[in-house]
Structures are given as C-alpha cells and as structure tokens.
JSON list of C-alpha atoms in Angstrom, two decimals:
[
{"chain": "A", "resi": 28, "resn": "MET", "atom": "CA", "xyz": [30.76, -28.80, 12.59]},
{"chain": "A", "resi": 29, "resn": "THR", "atom": "CA", "xyz": [33.75, -27.76, 10.49]},
{"chain": "A", "resi": 30, "resn": "SER", "atom": "CA", "xyz": [34.63, -24.20, 9.61]},
{"chain": "A", "resi": 31, "resn": "GLU", "atom": "CA", "xyz": [33.75, -24.94, 5.96]},
{"chain": "A", "resi": 32, "resn": "THR", "atom": "CA", "xyz": [30.25, -26.00, 7.01]},
{"chain": "A", "resi": 33, "resn": "ILE", "atom": "CA", "xyz": [29.81, -22.82, 9.05]},
{"chain": "A", "resi": 34, "resn": "VAL", "atom": "CA", "xyz": [30.98, -20.63, 6.16]},
{"chain": "A", "resi": 35, "resn": "LYS", "atom": "CA", "xyz": [28.63, -22.50, 3.81]},
{"chain": "A", "resi": 36, "resn": "ALA", "atom": "CA", "xyz": [25.72, -22.02, 6.25]},
{"chain": "A", "resi": 37, "resn": "ILE", "atom": "CA", "xyz": [26.40, -18.31, 6.56]},
{"chain": "A", "resi": 38, "resn": "SER", "atom": "CA", "xyz": [26.68, -17.83, 2.80]},
{"chain": "A", "resi": 39, "resn": "LEU", "atom": "CA", "xyz": [23.43, -19.72, 2.21]},
{"chain": "A", "resi": 40, "resn": "ILE", "atom": "CA", "xyz": [21.64, -17.69, 4.89]},
{"chain": "A", "resi": 41, "resn": "LEU", "atom": "CA", "xyz": [22.65, -14.43, 3.17]},
{"chain": "A", "resi": 42, "resn": "ALA", "atom": "CA", "xyz": [20.05, -14.83, 0.38]},
{"chain": "A", "resi": 43, "resn": "PRO", "atom": "CA", "xyz": [17.10, -14.60, 2.78]},
{"chain": "A", "resi": 44, "resn": "VAL", "atom": "CA", "xyz": [18.86, -11.77, 4.62]},
{"chain": "A", "resi": 45, "resn": "VAL", "atom": "CA", "xyz": [19.09, -9.77, 1.39]},
{"chain": "A", "resi": 46, "resn": "MET", "atom": "CA", "xyz": [15.39, -10.41, 0.76]},
{"chain": "A", "resi": 47, "resn": "ILE", "atom": "CA", "xyz": [14.54, -9.31, 4.31]},
{"chain": "A", "resi": 48, "resn": "THR", "atom": "CA", "xyz": [16.50, -6.10, 3.70]},
{"chain": "A", "resi": 49, "resn": "ALA", "atom": "CA", "xyz": [14.51, -5.52, 0.50]},
{"chain": "A", "resi": 50, "resn": "CYS", "atom": "CA", "xyz": [11.30, -6.11, 2.48]},
{"chain": "A", "resi": 51, "resn": "ALA", "atom": "CA", "xyz": [12.40, -3.58, 5.11]},
{"chain": "A", "resi": 52, "resn": "ILE", "atom": "CA", "xyz": [13.05, -0.94, 2.46]},
{"chain": "A", "resi": 53, "resn": "LEU", "atom": "CA", "xyz": [9.65, -1.65, 0.90]},
{"chain": "A", "resi": 54, "resn": "GLN", "atom": "CA", "xyz": [7.99, -1.52, 4.34]},
{"chain": "A", "resi": 55, "resn": "ASN", "atom": "CA", "xyz": [9.43, 1.90, 5.08]},
{"chain": "A", "resi": 56, "resn": "GLY", "atom": "CA", "xyz": [7.99, 3.32, 1.88]},
{"chain": "A", "resi": 57, "resn": "LEU", "atom": "CA", "xyz": [4.66, 1.56, 2.40]},
{"chain": "A", "resi": 58, "resn": "ILE", "atom": "CA", "xyz": [4.32, 2.80, 5.97]},
{"chain": "A", "resi": 59, "resn": "ALA", "atom": "CA", "xyz": [4.90, 6.38, 4.79]},
{"chain": "A", "resi": 60, "resn": "HIS", "atom": "CA", "xyz": [2.36, 5.85, 1.99]},
{"chain": "A", "resi": 61, "resn": "TYR", "atom": "CA", "xyz": [-0.14, 4.30, 4.41]},
{"chain": "A", "resi": 62, "resn": "SER", "atom": "CA", "xyz": [0.29, 7.25, 6.74]},
{"chain": "A", "resi": 63, "resn": "GLY", "atom": "CA", "xyz": [-0.26, 9.68, 3.86]},
{"chain": "A", "resi": 64, "resn": "ILE", "atom": "CA", "xyz": [-3.48, 7.95, 2.81]},
{"chain": "A", "resi": 65, "resn": "SER", "atom": "CA", "xyz": [-4.66, 7.87, 6.44]},
{"chain": "A", "resi": 66, "resn": "ASN", "atom": "CA", "xyz": [-3.97, 11.59, 6.85]},
{"chain": "A", "resi": 67, "resn": "HIS", "atom": "CA", "xyz": [-5.78, 12.33, 3.58]},
{"chain": "A", "resi": 68, "resn": "LEU", "atom": "CA", "xyz": [-8.69, 10.23, 4.77]},
{"chain": "A", "resi": 69, "resn": "ARG", "atom": "CA", "xyz": [-8.86, 12.23, 7.99]},
{"chain": "A", "resi": 70, "resn": "SER", "atom": "CA", "xyz": [-8.74, 15.57, 6.15]},
{"chain": "A", "resi": 71, "resn": "VAL", "atom": "CA", "xyz": [-11.50, 14.49, 3.75]},
{"chain": "A", "resi": 72, "resn": "ASN", "atom": "CA", "xyz": [-13.59, 13.37, 6.70]},
{"chain": "A", "resi": 73, "resn": "GLN", "atom": "CA", "xyz": [-13.00, 16.74, 8.38]},
{"chain": "A", "resi": 74, "resn": "GLU", "atom": "CA", "xyz": [-14.04, 18.53, 5.19]},
{"chain": "A", "resi": 75, "resn": "ILE", "atom": "CA", "xyz": [-17.20, 16.43, 4.99]},
{"chain": "A", "resi": 76, "resn": "LEU", "atom": "CA", "xyz": [-18.03, 17.31, 8.60]},
{"chain": "A", "resi": 77, "resn": "SER", "atom": "CA", "xyz": [-17.48, 21.02, 8.01]},
{"chain": "A", "resi": 78, "resn": "LEU", "atom": "CA", "xyz": [-19.57, 21.00, 4.81]},
{"chain": "A", "resi": 79, "resn": "SER", "atom": "CA", "xyz": [-22.33, 19.07, 6.59]},
{"chain": "A", "resi": 80, "resn": "GLU", "atom": "CA", "xyz": [-22.64, 21.83, 9.18]},
{"chain": "A", "resi": 81, "resn": "ILE", "atom": "CA", "xyz": [-23.48, 24.59, 6.67]},
{"chain": "A", "resi": 82, "resn": "ASP", "atom": "CA", "xyz": [-26.57, 25.17, 4.56]},
{"chain": "A", "resi": 83, "resn": "LEU", "atom": "CA", "xyz": [-25.76, 23.94, 1.05]},
{"chain": "A", "resi": 84, "resn": "SER", "atom": "CA", "xyz": [-29.09, 24.82, -0.56]},
{"chain": "A", "resi": 85, "resn": "SER", "atom": "CA", "xyz": [-27.69, 28.15, -1.79]},
{"chain": "A", "resi": 86, "resn": "SER", "atom": "CA", "xyz": [-24.49, 26.61, -3.14]},
{"chain": "A", "resi": 87, "resn": "PRO", "atom": "CA", "xyz": [-25.08, 23.74, -5.57]},
{"chain": "A", "resi": 88, "resn": "SER", "atom": "CA", "xyz": [-21.36, 23.44, -6.33]},
{"chain": "A", "resi": 89, "resn": "ARG", "atom": "CA", "xyz": [-20.58, 22.85, -2.64]},
{"chain": "A", "resi": 90, "resn": "ALA", "atom": "CA", "xyz": [-23.43, 20.35, -2.41]},
{"chain": "A", "resi": 91, "resn": "ALA", "atom": "CA", "xyz": [-22.01, 18.51, -5.42]},
{"chain": "A", "resi": 92, "resn": "HIS", "atom": "CA", "xyz": [-18.57, 18.63, -3.83]},
{"chain": "A", "resi": 93, "resn": "LEU", "atom": "CA", "xyz": [-19.95, 17.13, -0.59]},
{"chain": "A", "resi": 94, "resn": "HIS", "atom": "CA", "xyz": [-21.63, 14.40, -2.62]},
{"chain": "A", "resi": 95, "resn": "ASP", "atom": "CA", "xyz": [-18.36, 13.66, -4.46]},
{"chain": "A", "resi": 96, "resn": "LEU", "atom": "CA", "xyz": [-16.45, 13.54, -1.20]},
{"chain": "A", "resi": 97, "resn": "GLU", "atom": "CA", "xyz": [-18.93, 11.19, 0.46]},
{"chain": "A", "resi": 98, "resn": "HIS", "atom": "CA", "xyz": [-19.70, 8.92, -2.46]},
{"chain": "A", "resi": 99, "resn": "LEU", "atom": "CA", "xyz": [-16.57, 8.96, -4.61]},
{"chain": "A", "resi": 100, "resn": "LEU", "atom": "CA", "xyz": [-13.45, 10.09, -2.79]},
{"chain": "A", "resi": 101, "resn": "LEU", "atom": "CA", "xyz": [-14.05, 8.73, 0.72]},
{"chain": "A", "resi": 102, "resn": "PRO", "atom": "CA", "xyz": [-14.86, 5.15, -0.43]},
{"chain": "A", "resi": 103, "resn": "ASP", "atom": "CA", "xyz": [-11.91, 5.29, -2.83]},
{"chain": "A", "resi": 104, "resn": "LEU", "atom": "CA", "xyz": [-9.56, 6.37, -0.03]},
{"chain": "A", "resi": 105, "resn": "PHE", "atom": "CA", "xyz": [-10.90, 3.62, 2.27]},
{"chain": "A", "resi": 106, "resn": "HIS", "atom": "CA", "xyz": [-10.29, 1.08, -0.50]},
{"chain": "A", "resi": 107, "resn": "ARG", "atom": "CA", "xyz": [-6.74, 2.33, -1.07]},
{"chain": "A", "resi": 108, "resn": "ASN", "atom": "CA", "xyz": [-6.08, 2.33, 2.68]},
{"chain": "A", "resi": 109, "resn": "HIS", "atom": "CA", "xyz": [-7.27, -1.27, 2.87]},
{"chain": "A", "resi": 110, "resn": "ILE", "atom": "CA", "xyz": [-5.04, -2.33, -0.04]},
{"chain": "A", "resi": 111, "resn": "VAL", "atom": "CA", "xyz": [-1.91, -0.79, 1.48]},
{"chain": "A", "resi": 112, "resn": "HIS", "atom": "CA", "xyz": [-2.78, -2.32, 4.87]},
{"chain": "A", "resi": 113, "resn": "THR", "atom": "CA", "xyz": [-3.10, -5.73, 3.20]},
{"chain": "A", "resi": 114, "resn": "VAL", "atom": "CA", "xyz": [0.21, -5.24, 1.38]},
{"chain": "A", "resi": 115, "resn": "LEU", "atom": "CA", "xyz": [1.93, -4.41, 4.66]},
{"chain": "A", "resi": 116, "resn": "GLU", "atom": "CA", "xyz": [0.54, -7.62, 6.17]},
{"chain": "A", "resi": 117, "resn": "TRP", "atom": "CA", "xyz": [1.86, -9.61, 3.20]},
{"chain": "A", "resi": 118, "resn": "VAL", "atom": "CA", "xyz": [5.32, -8.02, 3.44]},
{"chain": "A", "resi": 119, "resn": "TYR", "atom": "CA", "xyz": [5.55, -8.69, 7.19]},
{"chain": "A", "resi": 120, "resn": "THR", "atom": "CA", "xyz": [4.49, -12.28, 6.57]},
{"chain": "A", "resi": 121, "resn": "ALA", "atom": "CA", "xyz": [7.13, -12.59, 3.83]},
{"chain": "A", "resi": 122, "resn": "VAL", "atom": "CA", "xyz": [9.76, -11.44, 6.35]},
{"chain": "A", "resi": 123, "resn": "LEU", "atom": "CA", "xyz": [8.55, -14.09, 8.78]},
{"chain": "A", "resi": 124, "resn": "VAL", "atom": "CA", "xyz": [8.72, -16.78, 6.09]},
{"chain": "A", "resi": 125, "resn": "LEU", "atom": "CA", "xyz": [12.26, -15.71, 5.14]},
{"chain": "A", "resi": 126, "resn": "ILE", "atom": "CA", "xyz": [13.33, -15.88, 8.80]},
{"chain": "A", "resi": 127, "resn": "VAL", "atom": "CA", "xyz": [11.90, -19.41, 8.99]},
{"chain": "A", "resi": 128, "resn": "ASP", "atom": "CA", "xyz": [13.88, -20.16, 5.82]},
{"chain": "A", "resi": 129, "resn": "MET", "atom": "CA", "xyz": [17.10, -19.06, 7.53]},
{"chain": "A", "resi": 130, "resn": "PHE", "atom": "CA", "xyz": [16.40, -21.50, 10.36]},
{"chain": "A", "resi": 131, "resn": "ALA", "atom": "CA", "xyz": [15.59, -24.25, 7.84]},
{"chain": "A", "resi": 132, "resn": "ILE", "atom": "CA", "xyz": [18.90, -23.60, 6.06]},
{"chain": "A", "resi": 133, "resn": "ALA", "atom": "CA", "xyz": [20.81, -23.90, 9.33]},
{"chain": "A", "resi": 134, "resn": "ILE", "atom": "CA", "xyz": [18.96, -27.11, 10.26]},
{"chain": "A", "resi": 135, "resn": "ALA", "atom": "CA", "xyz": [19.49, -28.61, 6.79]},
{"chain": "A", "resi": 136, "resn": "ILE", "atom": "CA", "xyz": [23.23, -27.95, 6.96]},
{"chain": "A", "resi": 137, "resn": "ALA", "atom": "CA", "xyz": [23.60, -29.09, 10.57]},
{"chain": "A", "resi": 138, "resn": "THR", "atom": "CA", "xyz": [21.73, -32.37, 10.06]},
{"chain": "A", "resi": 139, "resn": "GLY", "atom": "CA", "xyz": [22.77, -33.10, 6.48]},
{"chain": "A", "resi": 140, "resn": "ILE", "atom": "CA", "xyz": [19.30, -34.38, 5.60]},
{"chain": "A", "resi": 141, "resn": "SER", "atom": "CA", "xyz": [19.06, -34.12, 1.81]},
{"chain": "A", "resi": 142, "resn": "TRP", "atom": "CA", "xyz": [15.30, -33.57, 1.47]},
{"chain": "A", "resi": 143, "resn": "LEU", "atom": "CA", "xyz": [15.52, -30.47, 3.69]},
{"chain": "A", "resi": 144, "resn": "SER", "atom": "CA", "xyz": [17.31, -28.64, 0.86]},
{"chain": "A", "resi": 145, "resn": "GLN", "atom": "CA", "xyz": [14.11, -28.90, -1.18]},
{"chain": "A", "resi": 146, "resn": "VAL", "atom": "CA", "xyz": [12.08, -27.61, 1.78]},
{"chain": "A", "resi": 147, "resn": "VAL", "atom": "CA", "xyz": [14.50, -24.69, 2.11]},
{"chain": "A", "resi": 148, "resn": "LEU", "atom": "CA", "xyz": [13.99, -23.79, -1.56]},
{"chain": "A", "resi": 149, "resn": "ILE", "atom": "CA", "xyz": [10.21, -24.06, -1.28]},
{"chain": "A", "resi": 150, "resn": "ILE", "atom": "CA", "xyz": [10.17, -21.83, 1.82]},
{"chain": "A", "resi": 151, "resn": "PHE", "atom": "CA", "xyz": [12.41, -19.26, 0.11]},
{"chain": "A", "resi": 152, "resn": "LEU", "atom": "CA", "xyz": [10.24, -19.23, -3.02]},
{"chain": "A", "resi": 153, "resn": "LEU", "atom": "CA", "xyz": [7.15, -18.85, -0.84]},
{"chain": "A", "resi": 154, "resn": "GLY", "atom": "CA", "xyz": [8.66, -15.73, 0.74]},
{"chain": "A", "resi": 155, "resn": "VAL", "atom": "CA", "xyz": [9.63, -14.31, -2.64]},
{"chain": "A", "resi": 156, "resn": "GLY", "atom": "CA", "xyz": [6.17, -15.12, -3.99]},
{"chain": "A", "resi": 157, "resn": "MET", "atom": "CA", "xyz": [4.56, -13.23, -1.11]},
{"chain": "A", "resi": 158, "resn": "LEU", "atom": "CA", "xyz": [6.77, -10.25, -1.84]},
{"chain": "A", "resi": 159, "resn": "PHE", "atom": "CA", "xyz": [5.84, -10.47, -5.54]},
{"chain": "A", "resi": 160, "resn": "TRP", "atom": "CA", "xyz": [2.12, -10.50, -4.67]},
{"chain": "A", "resi": 161, "resn": "SER", "atom": "CA", "xyz": [2.65, -7.47, -2.44]},
{"chain": "A", "resi": 162, "resn": "ILE", "atom": "CA", "xyz": [4.23, -5.53, -5.28]},
{"chain": "A", "resi": 163, "resn": "MET", "atom": "CA", "xyz": [1.35, -6.49, -7.59]},
{"chain": "A", "resi": 164, "resn": "LEU", "atom": "CA", "xyz": [-1.15, -5.15, -5.02]},
{"chain": "A", "resi": 165, "resn": "VAL", "atom": "CA", "xyz": [0.82, -1.91, -4.64]},
{"chain": "A", "resi": 166, "resn": "SER", "atom": "CA", "xyz": [0.78, -1.49, -8.42]},
{"chain": "A", "resi": 167, "resn": "HIS", "atom": "CA", "xyz": [-3.00, -1.84, -8.34]},
{"chain": "A", "resi": 168, "resn": "GLU", "atom": "CA", "xyz": [-3.21, 0.72, -5.52]},
{"chain": "A", "resi": 169, "resn": "LEU", "atom": "CA", "xyz": [-1.12, 3.19, -7.52]},
{"chain": "A", "resi": 170, "resn": "HIS", "atom": "CA", "xyz": [-3.63, 2.88, -10.37]},
{"chain": "A", "resi": 171, "resn": "THR", "atom": "CA", "xyz": [-6.52, 3.62, -8.02]},
{"chain": "A", "resi": 172, "resn": "SER", "atom": "CA", "xyz": [-4.63, 6.53, -6.43]},
{"chain": "A", "resi": 173, "resn": "HIS", "atom": "CA", "xyz": [-4.56, 8.18, -9.83]},
{"chain": "A", "resi": 174, "resn": "ARG", "atom": "CA", "xyz": [-8.35, 7.93, -9.95]},
{"chain": "A", "resi": 175, "resn": "SER", "atom": "CA", "xyz": [-8.62, 9.63, -6.52]},
{"chain": "A", "resi": 176, "resn": "LEU", "atom": "CA", "xyz": [-6.45, 12.46, -7.72]},
{"chain": "A", "resi": 177, "resn": "GLN", "atom": "CA", "xyz": [-8.59, 12.88, -10.83]},
{"chain": "A", "resi": 178, "resn": "ILE", "atom": "CA", "xyz": [-11.73, 13.18, -8.67]},
{"chain": "A", "resi": 179, "resn": "GLU", "atom": "CA", "xyz": [-10.16, 15.91, -6.55]},
{"chain": "A", "resi": 180, "resn": "VAL", "atom": "CA", "xyz": [-8.58, 17.85, -9.41]},
{"chain": "A", "resi": 181, "resn": "HIS", "atom": "CA", "xyz": [-11.72, 17.64, -11.53]},
{"chain": "A", "resi": 182, "resn": "HIS", "atom": "CA", "xyz": [-13.74, 19.24, -8.74]},
{"chain": "A", "resi": 183, "resn": "ALA", "atom": "CA", "xyz": [-11.13, 21.94, -8.18]},
{"chain": "A", "resi": 184, "resn": "CYS", "atom": "CA", "xyz": [-11.12, 22.77, -11.90]},
{"chain": "A", "resi": 185, "resn": "GLU", "atom": "CA", "xyz": [-14.92, 23.00, -11.96]},
{"chain": "A", "resi": 186, "resn": "LEU", "atom": "CA", "xyz": [-14.82, 25.48, -9.09]},
{"chain": "A", "resi": 187, "resn": "CYS", "atom": "CA", "xyz": [-12.32, 27.63, -11.00]},
{"chain": "A", "resi": 188, "resn": "GLN", "atom": "CA", "xyz": [-14.28, 27.72, -14.27]},
{"chain": "A", "resi": 189, "resn": "PRO", "atom": "CA", "xyz": [-16.96, 30.23, -13.16]},
{"chain": "A", "resi": 190, "resn": "LYS", "atom": "CA", "xyz": [-14.23, 32.53, -11.88]},
{"chain": "A", "resi": 191, "resn": "ARG", "atom": "CA", "xyz": [-12.37, 32.32, -15.17]},
{"chain": "A", "resi": 192, "resn": "ARG", "atom": "CA", "xyz": [-15.52, 33.05, -17.17]},
{"chain": "A", "resi": 193, "resn": "ASN", "atom": "CA", "xyz": [-16.30, 36.06, -15.01]},
{"chain": "A", "resi": 194, "resn": "GLN", "atom": "CA", "xyz": [-12.77, 37.41, -15.40]},
{"chain": "A", "resi": 195, "resn": "ARG", "atom": "CA", "xyz": [-12.98, 37.31, -19.23]},
{"chain": "A", "resi": 196, "resn": "HIS", "atom": "CA", "xyz": [-16.08, 39.52, -19.40]}
]
C-alpha cells in the first residue's frame, strides 16, 4: 500500500468519523433528556402514591389532580420516555453502521474492488438515514412534551384561581 493510498483511506474515513461525533453530541443531550423524563416520571409516581394515601372525598380539586396525573400525565410521560429510548437505540445503531462503513472504506481501498465503493456509499447513507429518523422522532417527542407541560400548568393555574378570587373580595 502506498502512502497516497493510506492518505486517501484516512481522508475517506473522516466523513463517518464526523458523523459519529455528531451522534455522540446528540447522544449526550438525549441521555440528559431521557434522565430528566425518567426523574419526572418518578416524581409524578411519588405524587400519585402520596395522593392515593389521603382521603380525597373532601377535596374535589385534589381528586381531579390525581385523576389527571394517573390518566393524562403519567401515560404521556411513559410515551415520551419510550420515544426517547427508541431514539437512543436508533442513534447507537447509526454509530454502529458508521463504524461498519469505516471498515468497508478501508476494505474497498485495500482491495481495489470497484463495486465496494457503492456498498460504502449505501452503508454511509443508511447511517445518515438512521440519524435523520432519530431527529424526526425527537421532534415528535418535543411536540408531546409541550402537551405534558400544558397539563401540569393548567392544573396549577386552576388551583390558583380560587385563591385569586378570594383575595379580590
């Protein structure tokens, strides 16, 4: 193998390396987001458990809040958690595909087989496509996270309204 061939191999391998770096940056943010959703899920579950232990017959607003937590927020958080988990799986798989692409590039250059260059391109595009799909799923999750926030804020505002009315009189 000549030095020109080695330099060419290294320069061709850099494209998947850059994509792997982009995946790693995305993974770091997603892991933090996944952890945040998981922590929120645990705190909502804890709130449900604490509300379940008290008598709610004298407090219809707390009973409604428990219902909202159990039937609206908790399922929504589970759904969001599942989406982010799926996205993380897709991103890790994209990294694996891009690593395979780096090996395919090296093999294509070392052997000089012409049809391998097409395989290399297909593998690379597969990895990029997986990353694209991951970003589409995260965009969907961001939309649903807004809905979760609306559920929580709406309930908090309803709890404040009686206090505000009483303060005006």
